Coordinates of C-alpha atoms in Angstrom, one line a residue:
X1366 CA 0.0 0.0 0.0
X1367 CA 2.9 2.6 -0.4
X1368 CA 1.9 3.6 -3.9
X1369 CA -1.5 5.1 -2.0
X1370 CA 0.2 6.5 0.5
X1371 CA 2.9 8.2 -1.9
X1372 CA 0.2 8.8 -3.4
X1373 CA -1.9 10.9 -1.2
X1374 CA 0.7 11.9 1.5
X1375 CA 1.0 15.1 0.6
X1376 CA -2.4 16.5 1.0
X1377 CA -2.2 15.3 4.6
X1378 CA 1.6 16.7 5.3
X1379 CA 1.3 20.7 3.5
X1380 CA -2.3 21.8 4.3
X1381 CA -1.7 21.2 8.4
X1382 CA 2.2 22.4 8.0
X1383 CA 1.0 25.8 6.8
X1384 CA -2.3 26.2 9.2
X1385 CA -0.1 25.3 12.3
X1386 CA 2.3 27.6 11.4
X1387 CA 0.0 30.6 11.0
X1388 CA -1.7 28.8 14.9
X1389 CA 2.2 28.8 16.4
X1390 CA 2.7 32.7 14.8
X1391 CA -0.7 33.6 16.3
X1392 CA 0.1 31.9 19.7
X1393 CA 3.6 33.4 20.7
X1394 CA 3.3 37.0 18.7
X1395 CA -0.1 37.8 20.4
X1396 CA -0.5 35.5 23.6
X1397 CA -3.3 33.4 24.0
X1398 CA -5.7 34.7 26.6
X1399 CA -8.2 32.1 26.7
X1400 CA -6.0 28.6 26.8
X1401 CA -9.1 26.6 26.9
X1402 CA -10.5 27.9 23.7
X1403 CA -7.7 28.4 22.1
X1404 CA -7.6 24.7 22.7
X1405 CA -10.7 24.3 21.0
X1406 CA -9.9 26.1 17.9
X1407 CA -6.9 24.0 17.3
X1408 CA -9.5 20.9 17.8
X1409 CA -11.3 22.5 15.0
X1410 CA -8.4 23.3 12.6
X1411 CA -7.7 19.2 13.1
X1412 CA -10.8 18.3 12.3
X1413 CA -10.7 20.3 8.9
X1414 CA -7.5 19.7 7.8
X1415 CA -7.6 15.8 8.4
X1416 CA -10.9 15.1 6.7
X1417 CA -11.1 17.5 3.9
X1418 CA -8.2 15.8 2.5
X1419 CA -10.0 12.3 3.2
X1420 CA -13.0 13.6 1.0
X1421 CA -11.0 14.9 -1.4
X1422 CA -9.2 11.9 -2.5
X1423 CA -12.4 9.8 -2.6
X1424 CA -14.3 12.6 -4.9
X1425 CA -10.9 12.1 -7.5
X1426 CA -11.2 8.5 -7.0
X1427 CA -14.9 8.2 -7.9
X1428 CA -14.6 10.9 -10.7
X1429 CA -11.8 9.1 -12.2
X1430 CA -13.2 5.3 -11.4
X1431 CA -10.3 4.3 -9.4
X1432 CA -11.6 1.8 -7.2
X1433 CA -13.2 -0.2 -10.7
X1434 CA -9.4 0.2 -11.6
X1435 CA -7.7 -1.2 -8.6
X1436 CA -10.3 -4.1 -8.5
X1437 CA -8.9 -5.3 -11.8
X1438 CA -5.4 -5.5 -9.8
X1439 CA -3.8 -7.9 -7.9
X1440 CA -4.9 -5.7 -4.9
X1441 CA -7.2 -6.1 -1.6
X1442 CA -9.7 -3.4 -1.4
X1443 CA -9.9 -3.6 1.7
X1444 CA -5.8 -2.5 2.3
X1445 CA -6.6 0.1 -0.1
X1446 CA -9.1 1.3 2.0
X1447 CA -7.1 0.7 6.0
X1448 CA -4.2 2.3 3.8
X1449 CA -6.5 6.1 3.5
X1450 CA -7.8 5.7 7.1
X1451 CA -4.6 4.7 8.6
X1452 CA -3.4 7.8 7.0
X1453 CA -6.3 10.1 8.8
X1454 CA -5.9 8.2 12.1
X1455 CA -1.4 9.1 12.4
X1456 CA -2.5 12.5 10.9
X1457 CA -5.0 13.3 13.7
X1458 CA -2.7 12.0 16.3
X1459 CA 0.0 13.8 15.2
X1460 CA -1.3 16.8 14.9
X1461 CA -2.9 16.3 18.5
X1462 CA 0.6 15.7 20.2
X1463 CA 1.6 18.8 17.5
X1464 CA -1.0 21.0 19.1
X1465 CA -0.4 19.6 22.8
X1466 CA 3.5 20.6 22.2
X1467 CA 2.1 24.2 21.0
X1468 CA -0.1 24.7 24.2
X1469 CA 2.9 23.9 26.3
X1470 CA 5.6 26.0 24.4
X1471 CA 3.5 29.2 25.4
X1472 CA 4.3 29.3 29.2
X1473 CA 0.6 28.7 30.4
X1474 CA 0.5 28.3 34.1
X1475 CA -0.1 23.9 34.7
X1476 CA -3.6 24.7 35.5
X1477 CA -4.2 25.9 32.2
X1478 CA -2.0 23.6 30.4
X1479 CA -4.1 20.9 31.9
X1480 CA -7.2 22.6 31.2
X1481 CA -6.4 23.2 27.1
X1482 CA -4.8 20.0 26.9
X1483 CA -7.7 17.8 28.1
X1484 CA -10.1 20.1 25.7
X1485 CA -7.5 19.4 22.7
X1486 CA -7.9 16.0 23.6
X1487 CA -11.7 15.6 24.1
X1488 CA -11.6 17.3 20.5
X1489 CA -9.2 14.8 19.4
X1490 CA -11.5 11.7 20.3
X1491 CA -14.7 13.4 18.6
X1492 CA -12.2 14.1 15.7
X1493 CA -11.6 10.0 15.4
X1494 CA -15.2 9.1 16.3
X1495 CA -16.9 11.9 13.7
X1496 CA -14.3 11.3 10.9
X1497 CA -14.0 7.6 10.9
X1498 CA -18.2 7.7 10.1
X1499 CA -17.8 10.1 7.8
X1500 CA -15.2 8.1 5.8
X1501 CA -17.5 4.9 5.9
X1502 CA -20.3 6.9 4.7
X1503 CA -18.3 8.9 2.2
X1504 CA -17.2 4.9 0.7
X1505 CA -20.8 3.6 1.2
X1506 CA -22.9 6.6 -0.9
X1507 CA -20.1 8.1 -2.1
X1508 CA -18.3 11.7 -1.3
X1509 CA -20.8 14.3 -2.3
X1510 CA -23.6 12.6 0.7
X1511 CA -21.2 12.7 3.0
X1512 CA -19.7 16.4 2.3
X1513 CA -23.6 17.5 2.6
X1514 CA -23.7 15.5 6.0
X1515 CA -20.8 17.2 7.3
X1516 CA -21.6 20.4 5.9
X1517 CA -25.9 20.1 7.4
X1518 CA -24.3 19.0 10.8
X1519 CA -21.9 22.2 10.8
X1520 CA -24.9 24.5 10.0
X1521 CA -26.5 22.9 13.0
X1522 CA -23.8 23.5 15.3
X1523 CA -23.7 27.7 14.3
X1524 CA -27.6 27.9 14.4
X1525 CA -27.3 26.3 17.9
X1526 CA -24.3 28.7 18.9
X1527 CA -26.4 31.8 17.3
X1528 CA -29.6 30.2 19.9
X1529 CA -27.1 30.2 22.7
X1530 CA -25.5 33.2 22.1
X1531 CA -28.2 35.2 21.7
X1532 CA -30.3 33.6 24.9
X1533 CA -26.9 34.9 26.7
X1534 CA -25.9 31.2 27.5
X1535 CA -22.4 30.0 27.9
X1536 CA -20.0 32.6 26.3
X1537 CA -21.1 33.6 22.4
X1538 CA -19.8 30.9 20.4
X1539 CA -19.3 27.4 19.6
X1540 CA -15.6 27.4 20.6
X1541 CA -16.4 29.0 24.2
X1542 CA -19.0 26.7 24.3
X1543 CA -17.1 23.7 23.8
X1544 CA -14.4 25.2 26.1
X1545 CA -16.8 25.2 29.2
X1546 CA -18.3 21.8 28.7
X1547 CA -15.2 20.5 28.2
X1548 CA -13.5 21.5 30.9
X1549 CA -15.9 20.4 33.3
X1550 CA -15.1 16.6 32.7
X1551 CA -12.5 15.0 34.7
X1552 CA -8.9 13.9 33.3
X1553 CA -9.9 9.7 33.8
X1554 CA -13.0 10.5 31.5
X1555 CA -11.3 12.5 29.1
X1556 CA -8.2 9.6 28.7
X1557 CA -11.2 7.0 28.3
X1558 CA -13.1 9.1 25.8
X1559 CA -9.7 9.4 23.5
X1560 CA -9.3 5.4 24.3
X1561 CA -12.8 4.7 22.7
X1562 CA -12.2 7.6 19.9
X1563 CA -9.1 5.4 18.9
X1564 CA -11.3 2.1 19.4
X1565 CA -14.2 3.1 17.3
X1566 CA -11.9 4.3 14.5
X1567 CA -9.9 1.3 14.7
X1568 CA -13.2 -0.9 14.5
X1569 CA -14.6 1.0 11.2
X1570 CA -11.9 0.1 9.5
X1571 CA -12.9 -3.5 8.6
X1572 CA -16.2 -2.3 8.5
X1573 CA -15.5 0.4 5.7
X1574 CA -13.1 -2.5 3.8
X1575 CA -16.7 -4.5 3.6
X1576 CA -18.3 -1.5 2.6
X1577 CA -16.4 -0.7 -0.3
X1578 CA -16.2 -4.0 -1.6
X1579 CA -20.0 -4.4 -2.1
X1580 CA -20.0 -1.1 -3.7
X1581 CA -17.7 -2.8 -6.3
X1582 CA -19.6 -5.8 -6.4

């Protein structure tokens, strides 16, 4: 499976290089005077920048047939298909302990630190949760259901945060939000949550192998 990830590798290595580096410029120019949702932005920028390129590569693979192509080939589609979401899982990982490295190069009192990073990592286990069903639904019904999904369940999210906001609830938007939710709940649960993020993601892989085949059959 090195061809596919040669193959796609990039889109997962230059988009998150260049956001990050704007995040770290931001972080250490200005300060950062809300840890916890600064924390939760970073969450966000993960989410973004590790599925987009997911979708992406399945839009260019249906419009250019490549899974009827690599089905006449001595290859499994189902390590064609761990080899993409092994890629999103190391990407979302990495750019967890990235961001976890970030929150602590910027001095914050170990309160804080502990604070941002549990909410960077509560936002890492939705990350591998949300994205891994994404994936298997972008294989099942194909890219363009699933971008609608994503984008209908991110239109929920604002018009909830716009409700919130304007009833005065909770801060005024989704980050500070998140921020104070997430920071209520203990370290323990917080290491469990990423445990079962990683297990569910993990799980959907066989799942979306099966999927993909009886697309092709």
């Amino acid at each position: 499976m090195f061809e596919i990830v040669r193959k796609n590798i990039f889109r997962y290595v230059t988009p998150p290089l260049g956001v990050f580096a704007v995040m770290a410029i931001y972080a250490f120019s200005s300060g950062v005077n809300n840890p916890v949702n600064f924390a939760g932005l970073l969450g966000i920028v993960i989410f973004i920048v590790t599925l987009a390129p997911a979708l992406v590569i399945e839009m260019e693979e249906e419009k250019n047939r490549g899974y009827a192509f690599l089905a006449t080939l001595p290859v499994a589609i189902r390590d064609v298909v761990r080899a993409k979401f092994m890629m999103m899982f190391y990407s979302i990982l990495a750019l967890g302990a990235a961001g976890v490295v970030l929150l602590a190069s910027i001095g914050l009192p170990g309160y804080l630190l502990s604070e941002s990073a549990k909410t960077l990592v509560l936002g890492i286990s939705l990350c591998l949760i949300f994205e891994s069903v994404v994936l298997v639904l972008a294989l099942r019904f194909g890219s363009a259901p699933a971008l609608v999904v994503l984008l209908f369940t991110t239109l929920m999210l604002n018009i909830l945060t716009f409700i919130v906001a304007s009833a005065g609830l909770m801060g005024g938007s989704l980050v500070s939000i998140a921020g104070k939710i997430f920071s209520a709940v203990p370290w323990p649960f917080a290491a469990i949550l990423l445990a079962a993020g990683v297990a569910v993601f993990l799980a959907m892989i066989p799942v979306a192998g099966r999927v993909k085949e009886s697309r092709i059959v």
